[in-house]
Amino acid sequence: MGMTATHFTILQALSLTGEILQGRLGEVLAMDSTTLTRTLAILSRRGWLTTRQGNDRRERWLSLSAAGKAEFKRALPHWQAVQNELRKQLGDKRWGNLMKLINEVTTEVTE
């Protein structure tokens, strides 16, 4: 199985945050805990994540492993090409409207 958009999004978030609590990652991505946990298990099996337990046994810190960083670096140009093609097809105004709508929906979900 290849990388899904959800896998890429998590790898991207981890590349930006460095190390983050699993619960906080779910909040940032507006993902429910079941979906996030299931997806993190896949990424972990692929060797793309490093996890460590926090001070509280319920805390789980996540970061990209070396393999995860390499996989993100490999996938990034493909993601950028798709983004550029979609932006080209939509045009700048519609692209801007789409980004605004995505941000509004994400804000609504996380509040």
mmCIF file of N, CA and C in Angstrom:
data_model
loop_
_atom_site.group_PDB
_atom_site.id
_atom_site.type_symbol
_atom_site.label_atom_id
_atom_site.label_comp_id
_atom_site.label_asym_id
_atom_site.label_seq_id
_atom_site.Cartn_x
_atom_site.Cartn_y
_atom_site.Cartn_z
ATOM 1 N N MET A 1 0.851 -1.179 0.000
ATOM 2 C CA MET A 1 0.000 0.000 0.000
ATOM 3 C C MET A 1 0.897 1.243 0.000
ATOM 4 N N GLY A 2 0.539 2.242 -0.799
ATOM 5 C CA GLY A 2 1.300 3.471 -0.888
ATOM 6 C C GLY A 2 0.937 4.454 0.205
ATOM 7 N N MET A 3 1.487 5.616 0.082
ATOM 8 C CA MET A 3 1.202 6.677 1.040
ATOM 9 C C MET A 3 -0.116 7.346 0.675
ATOM 10 N N THR A 4 -0.970 7.528 1.668
ATOM 11 C CA THR A 4 -2.235 8.227 1.457
ATOM 12 C C THR A 4 -2.071 9.703 1.797
ATOM 13 N N ALA A 5 -3.084 10.483 1.452
ATOM 14 C CA ALA A 5 -3.065 11.908 1.792
ATOM 15 C C ALA A 5 -2.992 12.100 3.305
ATOM 16 N N THR A 6 -3.672 11.249 4.047
ATOM 17 C CA THR A 6 -3.637 11.342 5.513
ATOM 18 C C THR A 6 -2.240 11.041 6.036
ATOM 19 N N HIS A 7 -1.593 10.011 5.487
ATOM 20 C CA HIS A 7 -0.219 9.704 5.891
ATOM 21 C C HIS A 7 0.683 10.908 5.641
ATOM 22 N N PHE A 8 0.560 11.479 4.440
ATOM 23 C CA PHE A 8 1.397 12.622 4.086
ATOM 24 C C PHE A 8 1.142 13.796 5.032
ATOM 25 N N THR A 9 -0.118 14.055 5.324
ATOM 26 C CA THR A 9 -0.468 15.172 6.196
ATOM 27 C C THR A 9 0.163 15.009 7.573
ATOM 28 N N ILE A 10 0.132 13.804 8.098
ATOM 29 C CA ILE A 10 0.745 13.558 9.407
ATOM 30 C C ILE A 10 2.257 13.721 9.333
ATOM 31 N N LEU A 11 2.867 13.173 8.299
ATOM 32 C CA LEU A 11 4.315 13.340 8.146
ATOM 33 C C LEU A 11 4.673 14.818 8.030
ATOM 34 N N GLN A 12 3.883 15.555 7.278
ATOM 35 C CA GLN A 12 4.127 16.986 7.112
ATOM 36 C C GLN A 12 3.997 17.719 8.451
ATOM 37 N N ALA A 13 2.941 17.399 9.194
ATOM 38 C CA ALA A 13 2.747 18.050 10.494
ATOM 39 C C ALA A 13 3.917 17.752 11.425
ATOM 40 N N LEU A 14 4.371 16.507 11.434
ATOM 41 C CA LEU A 14 5.497 16.146 12.291
ATOM 42 C C LEU A 14 6.787 16.794 11.827
ATOM 43 N N SER A 15 6.943 16.982 10.532
ATOM 44 C CA SER A 15 8.148 17.652 10.040
ATOM 45 C C SER A 15 8.164 19.121 10.476
ATOM 46 N N LEU A 16 6.997 19.709 10.631
ATOM 47 C CA LEU A 16 6.895 21.108 11.038
ATOM 48 C C LEU A 16 6.990 21.288 12.552
ATOM 49 N N THR A 17 6.443 20.341 13.296
ATOM 50 C CA THR A 17 6.385 20.499 14.748
ATOM 51 C C THR A 17 7.588 19.910 15.469
ATOM 52 N N GLY A 18 8.281 19.001 14.816
ATOM 53 C CA GLY A 18 9.363 18.299 15.514
ATOM 54 C C GLY A 18 8.749 17.210 16.364
ATOM 55 N N GLU A 19 8.676 17.423 17.646
ATOM 56 C CA GLU A 19 8.061 16.455 18.555
ATOM 57 C C GLU A 19 6.775 17.068 19.098
ATOM 58 N N ILE A 20 5.731 16.242 19.159
ATOM 59 C CA ILE A 20 4.434 16.747 19.589
ATOM 60 C C ILE A 20 3.671 15.630 20.299
ATOM 61 N N LEU A 21 2.851 16.019 21.251
ATOM 62 C CA LEU A 21 1.988 15.043 21.914
ATOM 63 C C LEU A 21 0.937 14.540 20.932
ATOM 64 N N GLN A 22 0.608 13.255 21.022
ATOM 65 C CA GLN A 22 -0.377 12.682 20.112
ATOM 66 C C GLN A 22 -1.702 13.423 20.176
ATOM 67 N N GLY A 23 -2.164 13.749 21.354
ATOM 68 C CA GLY A 23 -3.427 14.472 21.494
ATOM 69 C C GLY A 23 -3.382 15.838 20.833
ATOM 70 N N ARG A 24 -2.278 16.519 20.993
ATOM 71 C CA ARG A 24 -2.120 17.844 20.367
ATOM 72 C C ARG A 24 -2.073 17.717 18.845
ATOM 73 N N LEU A 25 -1.423 16.682 18.333
ATOM 74 C CA LEU A 25 -1.390 16.450 16.890
ATOM 75 C C LEU A 25 -2.812 16.258 16.363
ATOM 76 N N GLY A 26 -3.618 15.496 17.080
ATOM 77 C CA GLY A 26 -5.010 15.312 16.685
ATOM 78 C C GLY A 26 -5.770 16.627 16.647
ATOM 79 N N GLU A 27 -5.511 17.494 17.619
ATOM 80 C CA GLU A 27 -6.156 18.808 17.639
ATOM 81 C C GLU A 27 -5.714 19.653 16.448
ATOM 82 N N VAL A 28 -4.421 19.676 16.197
ATOM 83 C CA VAL A 28 -3.868 20.477 15.097
ATOM 84 C C VAL A 28 -4.448 20.028 13.766
ATOM 85 N N LEU A 29 -4.585 18.716 13.589
ATOM 86 C CA LEU A 29 -5.080 18.171 12.325
ATOM 87 C C LEU A 29 -6.597 18.006 12.291
ATOM 88 N N ALA A 30 -7.262 18.320 13.387
ATOM 89 C CA ALA A 30 -8.716 18.144 13.507
ATOM 90 C C ALA A 30 -9.117 16.714 13.167
ATOM 91 N N MET A 31 -8.366 15.749 13.734
ATOM 92 C CA MET A 31 -8.636 14.328 13.520
ATOM 93 C C MET A 31 -9.140 13.707 14.812
ATOM 94 N N ASP A 32 -10.111 12.819 14.680
ATOM 95 C CA ASP A 32 -10.584 12.115 15.874
ATOM 96 C C ASP A 32 -9.507 11.120 16.318
ATOM 97 N N SER A 33 -9.515 10.796 17.593
ATOM 98 C CA SER A 33 -8.435 9.988 18.166
ATOM 99 C C SER A 33 -8.376 8.584 17.586
ATOM 100 N N THR A 34 -9.513 7.994 17.240
ATOM 101 C CA THR A 34 -9.516 6.643 16.676
ATOM 102 C C THR A 34 -8.821 6.619 15.321
ATOM 103 N N THR A 35 -9.174 7.560 14.456
ATOM 104 C CA THR A 35 -8.552 7.639 13.131
ATOM 105 C C THR A 35 -7.069 7.928 13.252
ATOM 106 N N LEU A 36 -6.715 8.858 14.123
ATOM 107 C CA LEU A 36 -5.317 9.212 14.311
ATOM 108 C C LEU A 36 -4.528 8.007 14.824
ATOM 109 N N THR A 37 -5.031 7.321 15.833
ATOM 110 C CA THR A 37 -4.336 6.168 16.409
ATOM 111 C C THR A 37 -4.138 5.077 15.371
ATOM 112 N N ARG A 38 -5.171 4.802 14.595
ATOM 113 C CA ARG A 38 -5.091 3.774 13.550
ATOM 114 C C ARG A 38 -4.035 4.159 12.499
ATOM 115 N N THR A 39 -4.029 5.412 12.094
ATOM 116 C CA THR A 39 -3.086 5.867 11.080
ATOM 117 C C THR A 39 -1.663 5.888 11.630
ATOM 118 N N LEU A 40 -1.511 6.312 12.869
ATOM 119 C CA LEU A 40 -0.182 6.314 13.486
ATOM 120 C C LEU A 40 0.378 4.896 13.589
ATOM 121 N N ALA A 41 -0.483 3.919 13.823
ATOM 122 C CA ALA A 41 -0.032 2.524 13.889
ATOM 123 C C ALA A 41 0.555 2.092 12.547
ATOM 124 N N ILE A 42 -0.068 2.495 11.462
ATOM 125 C CA ILE A 42 0.441 2.174 10.118
ATOM 126 C C ILE A 42 1.803 2.827 9.909
ATOM 127 N N LEU A 43 1.897 4.105 10.241
ATOM 128 C CA LEU A 43 3.158 4.828 10.061
ATOM 129 C C LEU A 43 4.262 4.239 10.937
ATOM 130 N N SER A 44 3.896 3.812 12.120
ATOM 131 C CA SER A 44 4.858 3.200 13.033
ATOM 132 C C SER A 44 5.362 1.866 12.483
ATOM 133 N N ARG A 45 4.449 1.049 11.965
ATOM 134 C CA ARG A 45 4.845 -0.236 11.371
ATOM 135 C C ARG A 45 5.801 -0.038 10.196
ATOM 136 N N ARG A 46 5.650 1.060 9.497
ATOM 137 C CA ARG A 46 6.530 1.360 8.368
ATOM 138 C C ARG A 46 7.863 1.952 8.818
ATOM 139 N N GLY A 47 7.978 2.207 10.112
ATOM 140 C CA GLY A 47 9.221 2.730 10.657
ATOM 141 C C GLY A 47 9.399 4.230 10.485
ATOM 142 N N TRP A 48 8.304 4.935 10.249
ATOM 143 C CA TRP A 48 8.370 6.365 9.964
ATOM 144 C C TRP A 48 8.227 7.233 11.215
ATOM 145 N N LEU A 49 7.915 6.634 12.352
ATOM 146 C CA LEU A 49 7.684 7.403 13.581
ATOM 147 C C LEU A 49 8.629 6.974 14.685
ATOM 148 N N THR A 50 8.910 7.922 15.544
ATOM 149 C CA THR A 50 9.577 7.657 16.808
ATOM 150 C C THR A 50 8.596 8.085 17.887
ATOM 151 N N THR A 51 8.399 7.244 18.874
ATOM 152 C CA THR A 51 7.486 7.591 19.964
ATOM 153 C C THR A 51 8.222 7.429 21.289
ATOM 154 N N ARG A 52 7.784 8.249 22.226
ATOM 155 C CA ARG A 52 8.290 8.099 23.592
ATOM 156 C C ARG A 52 7.174 8.462 24.545
ATOM 157 N N GLN A 53 7.198 7.825 25.680
ATOM 158 C CA GLN A 53 6.196 8.086 26.701
ATOM 159 C C GLN A 53 6.580 9.343 27.468
ATOM 160 N N GLY A 54 5.560 10.140 27.809
ATOM 161 C CA GLY A 54 5.798 11.350 28.583
ATOM 162 C C GLY A 54 5.861 11.059 30.066
ATOM 163 N N ASN A 55 5.855 12.115 30.869
ATOM 164 C CA ASN A 55 5.866 11.965 32.324
ATOM 165 C C ASN A 55 4.619 11.250 32.812
ATOM 166 N N ASP A 56 3.506 11.579 32.187
ATOM 167 C CA ASP A 56 2.238 10.924 32.477
ATOM 168 C C ASP A 56 2.147 9.715 31.545
ATOM 169 N N ARG A 57 1.813 8.550 32.058
ATOM 170 C CA ARG A 57 1.771 7.330 31.239
ATOM 171 C C ARG A 57 0.825 7.460 30.048
ATOM 172 N N ARG A 58 -0.128 8.378 30.141
ATOM 173 C CA ARG A 58 -1.080 8.574 29.046
ATOM 174 C C ARG A 58 -0.496 9.433 27.932
ATOM 175 N N GLU A 59 0.596 10.145 28.223
ATOM 176 C CA GLU A 59 1.211 11.010 27.218
ATOM 177 C C GLU A 59 2.069 10.184 26.262
ATOM 178 N N ARG A 60 1.911 10.508 24.988
ATOM 179 C CA ARG A 60 2.715 9.845 23.954
ATOM 180 C C ARG A 60 3.262 10.925 23.032
ATOM 181 N N TRP A 61 4.582 11.076 23.045
ATOM 182 C CA TRP A 61 5.260 12.057 22.203
ATOM 183 C C TRP A 61 5.620 11.415 20.872
ATOM 184 N N LEU A 62 5.387 12.132 19.787
ATOM 185 C CA LEU A 62 5.635 11.622 18.441
ATOM 186 C C LEU A 62 6.625 12.515 17.715
ATOM 187 N N SER A 63 7.434 11.901 16.893
ATOM 188 C CA SER A 63 8.320 12.635 15.991
ATOM 189 C C SER A 63 8.632 11.724 14.805
ATOM 190 N N LEU A 64 9.201 12.314 13.774
ATOM 191 C CA LEU A 64 9.598 11.533 12.607
ATOM 192 C C LEU A 64 10.907 10.803 12.888
ATOM 193 N N SER A 65 10.971 9.552 12.481
ATOM 194 C CA SER A 65 12.233 8.815 12.515
ATOM 195 C C SER A 65 13.055 9.258 11.308
ATOM 196 N N ALA A 66 14.268 8.782 11.220
ATOM 197 C CA ALA A 66 15.099 9.083 10.042
ATOM 198 C C ALA A 66 14.403 8.579 8.773
ATOM 199 N N ALA A 67 13.802 7.388 8.849
ATOM 200 C CA ALA A 67 13.078 6.841 7.691
ATOM 201 C C ALA A 67 11.861 7.697 7.364
ATOM 202 N N GLY A 68 11.191 8.208 8.384
ATOM 203 C CA GLY A 68 10.036 9.076 8.171
ATOM 204 C C GLY A 68 10.431 10.387 7.513
ATOM 205 N N LYS A 69 11.543 10.946 7.935
ATOM 206 C CA LYS A 69 12.050 12.181 7.314
ATOM 207 C C LYS A 69 12.389 11.936 5.846
ATOM 208 N N ALA A 70 13.025 10.791 5.569
ATOM 209 C CA ALA A 70 13.388 10.459 4.187
ATOM 210 C C ALA A 70 12.137 10.246 3.338
ATOM 211 N N GLU A 71 11.133 9.580 3.893
ATOM 212 C CA GLU A 71 9.894 9.333 3.148
ATOM 213 C C GLU A 71 9.160 10.637 2.871
ATOM 214 N N PHE A 72 9.127 11.528 3.855
ATOM 215 C CA PHE A 72 8.495 12.831 3.644
ATOM 216 C C PHE A 72 9.237 13.606 2.560
ATOM 217 N N LYS A 73 10.560 13.601 2.630
ATOM 218 C CA LYS A 73 11.377 14.308 1.639
ATOM 219 C C LYS A 73 11.134 13.737 0.237
ATOM 220 N N ARG A 74 10.961 12.414 0.139
ATOM 221 C CA ARG A 74 10.699 11.767 -1.143
ATOM 222 C C ARG A 74 9.327 12.160 -1.688
ATOM 223 N N ALA A 75 8.330 12.247 -0.815
ATOM 224 C CA ALA A 75 6.951 12.512 -1.233
ATOM 225 C C ALA A 75 6.665 13.987 -1.494
ATOM 226 N N LEU A 76 7.409 14.870 -0.852
ATOM 227 C CA LEU A 76 7.115 16.302 -0.924
ATOM 228 C C LEU A 76 7.064 16.859 -2.350
ATOM 229 N N PRO A 77 8.009 16.557 -3.218
ATOM 230 C CA PRO A 77 7.924 17.108 -4.578
ATOM 231 C C PRO A 77 6.656 16.659 -5.320
ATOM 232 N N HIS A 78 6.210 15.443 -5.074
ATOM 233 C CA HIS A 78 4.987 14.942 -5.713
ATOM 234 C C HIS A 78 3.770 15.719 -5.211
ATOM 235 N N TRP A 79 3.738 15.956 -3.884
ATOM 236 C CA TRP A 79 2.644 16.717 -3.292
ATOM 237 C C TRP A 79 2.638 18.138 -3.840
ATOM 238 N N GLN A 80 3.814 18.740 -3.926
ATOM 239 C CA GLN A 80 3.907 20.105 -4.449
ATOM 240 C C GLN A 80 3.450 20.171 -5.904
ATOM 241 N N ALA A 81 3.796 19.163 -6.692
ATOM 242 C CA ALA A 81 3.388 19.138 -8.102
ATOM 243 C C ALA A 81 1.867 19.046 -8.225
ATOM 244 N N VAL A 82 1.255 18.228 -7.392
ATOM 245 C CA VAL A 82 -0.209 18.105 -7.412
ATOM 246 C C VAL A 82 -0.857 19.415 -6.983
ATOM 247 N N GLN A 83 -0.322 20.034 -5.940
ATOM 248 C CA GLN A 83 -0.841 21.319 -5.474
ATOM 249 C C GLN A 83 -0.731 22.375 -6.585
ATOM 250 N N ASN A 84 0.404 22.426 -7.242
ATOM 251 C CA ASN A 84 0.612 23.399 -8.318
ATOM 252 C C ASN A 84 -0.340 23.164 -9.485
ATOM 253 N N GLU A 85 -0.559 21.907 -9.830
ATOM 254 C CA GLU A 85 -1.463 21.582 -10.930
ATOM 255 C C GLU A 85 -2.898 21.973 -10.572
ATOM 256 N N LEU A 86 -3.320 21.672 -9.351
ATOM 257 C CA LEU A 86 -4.668 22.037 -8.920
ATOM 258 C C LEU A 86 -4.834 23.549 -8.904
ATOM 259 N N ARG A 87 -3.836 24.244 -8.399
ATOM 260 C CA ARG A 87 -3.894 25.707 -8.366
ATOM 261 C C ARG A 87 -4.001 26.273 -9.784
ATOM 262 N N LYS A 88 -3.243 25.698 -10.696
ATOM 263 C CA LYS A 88 -3.282 26.116 -12.100
ATOM 264 C C LYS A 88 -4.675 25.881 -12.701
ATOM 265 N N GLN A 89 -5.258 24.730 -12.421
ATOM 266 C CA GLN A 89 -6.583 24.411 -12.951
ATOM 267 C C GLN A 89 -7.667 25.311 -12.366
ATOM 268 N N LEU A 90 -7.560 25.610 -11.077
ATOM 269 C CA LEU A 90 -8.578 26.425 -10.415
ATOM 270 C C LEU A 90 -8.413 27.916 -10.689
ATOM 271 N N GLY A 91 -7.192 28.349 -10.868
ATOM 272 C CA GLY A 91 -6.910 29.776 -10.973
ATOM 273 C C GLY A 91 -6.698 30.353 -9.586
ATOM 274 N N ASP A 92 -6.013 31.484 -9.538
ATOM 275 C CA ASP A 92 -5.637 32.063 -8.249
ATOM 276 C C ASP A 92 -6.826 32.431 -7.383
ATOM 277 N N LYS A 93 -7.876 32.973 -7.964
ATOM 278 C CA LYS A 93 -9.026 33.411 -7.164
ATOM 279 C C LYS A 93 -9.737 32.212 -6.533
ATOM 280 N N ARG A 94 -10.028 31.200 -7.340
ATOM 281 C CA ARG A 94 -10.712 30.020 -6.802
ATOM 282 C C ARG A 94 -9.820 29.273 -5.817
ATOM 283 N N TRP A 95 -8.511 29.225 -6.095
ATOM 284 C CA TRP A 95 -7.570 28.600 -5.172
ATOM 285 C C TRP A 95 -7.596 29.335 -3.832
ATOM 286 N N GLY A 96 -7.554 30.651 -3.877
ATOM 287 C CA GLY A 96 -7.613 31.443 -2.652
ATOM 288 C C GLY A 96 -8.903 31.204 -1.884
ATOM 289 N N ASN A 97 -10.016 31.120 -2.607
ATOM 290 C CA ASN A 97 -11.305 30.832 -1.967
ATOM 291 C C ASN A 97 -11.301 29.449 -1.316
ATOM 292 N N LEU A 98 -10.709 28.470 -1.993
ATOM 293 C CA LEU A 98 -10.626 27.114 -1.444
ATOM 294 C C LEU A 98 -9.790 27.104 -0.163
ATOM 295 N N MET A 99 -8.641 27.770 -0.180
ATOM 296 C CA MET A 99 -7.785 27.816 1.006
ATOM 297 C C MET A 99 -8.499 28.511 2.165
ATOM 298 N N LYS A 100 -9.227 29.570 1.855
ATOM 299 C CA LYS A 100 -9.979 30.288 2.889
ATOM 300 C C LYS A 100 -11.047 29.377 3.490
ATOM 301 N N LEU A 101 -11.759 28.654 2.637
ATOM 302 C CA LEU A 101 -12.801 27.742 3.115
ATOM 303 C C LEU A 101 -12.210 26.624 3.968
ATOM 304 N N ILE A 102 -11.107 26.057 3.527
ATOM 305 C CA ILE A 102 -10.457 24.996 4.308
ATOM 306 C C ILE A 102 -10.064 25.525 5.686
ATOM 307 N N ASN A 103 -9.498 26.706 5.734
ATOM 308 C CA ASN A 103 -9.112 27.293 7.022
ATOM 309 C C ASN A 103 -10.322 27.552 7.909
ATOM 310 N N GLU A 104 -11.419 28.018 7.326
ATOM 311 C CA GLU A 104 -12.635 28.267 8.106
ATOM 312 C C GLU A 104 -13.205 26.970 8.665
ATOM 313 N N VAL A 105 -13.242 25.931 7.851
ATOM 314 C CA VAL A 105 -13.766 24.636 8.309
ATOM 315 C C VAL A 105 -12.878 24.079 9.419
ATOM 316 N N THR A 106 -11.578 24.157 9.230
ATOM 317 C CA THR A 106 -10.658 23.651 10.248
ATOM 318 C C THR A 106 -10.824 24.411 11.556
ATOM 319 N N THR A 107 -10.980 25.719 11.470
ATOM 320 C CA THR A 107 -11.181 26.528 12.669
ATOM 321 C C THR A 107 -12.478 26.133 13.378
ATOM 322 N N GLU A 108 -13.530 25.935 12.629
ATOM 323 C CA GLU A 108 -14.821 25.529 13.207
ATOM 324 C C GLU A 108 -14.716 24.200 13.921
ATOM 325 N N VAL A 109 -14.041 23.254 13.307
ATOM 326 C CA VAL A 109 -13.924 21.914 13.862
ATOM 327 C C VAL A 109 -13.091 21.910 15.129
ATOM 328 N N THR A 110 -12.060 22.743 15.179
ATOM 329 C CA THR A 110 -11.162 22.721 16.324
ATOM 330 C C THR A 110 -11.611 23.598 17.486
ATOM 331 N N GLU A 111 -12.628 24.404 17.276
ATOM 332 C CA GLU A 111 -13.091 25.263 18.393
ATOM 333 C C GLU A 111 -14.048 24.556 19.289
#
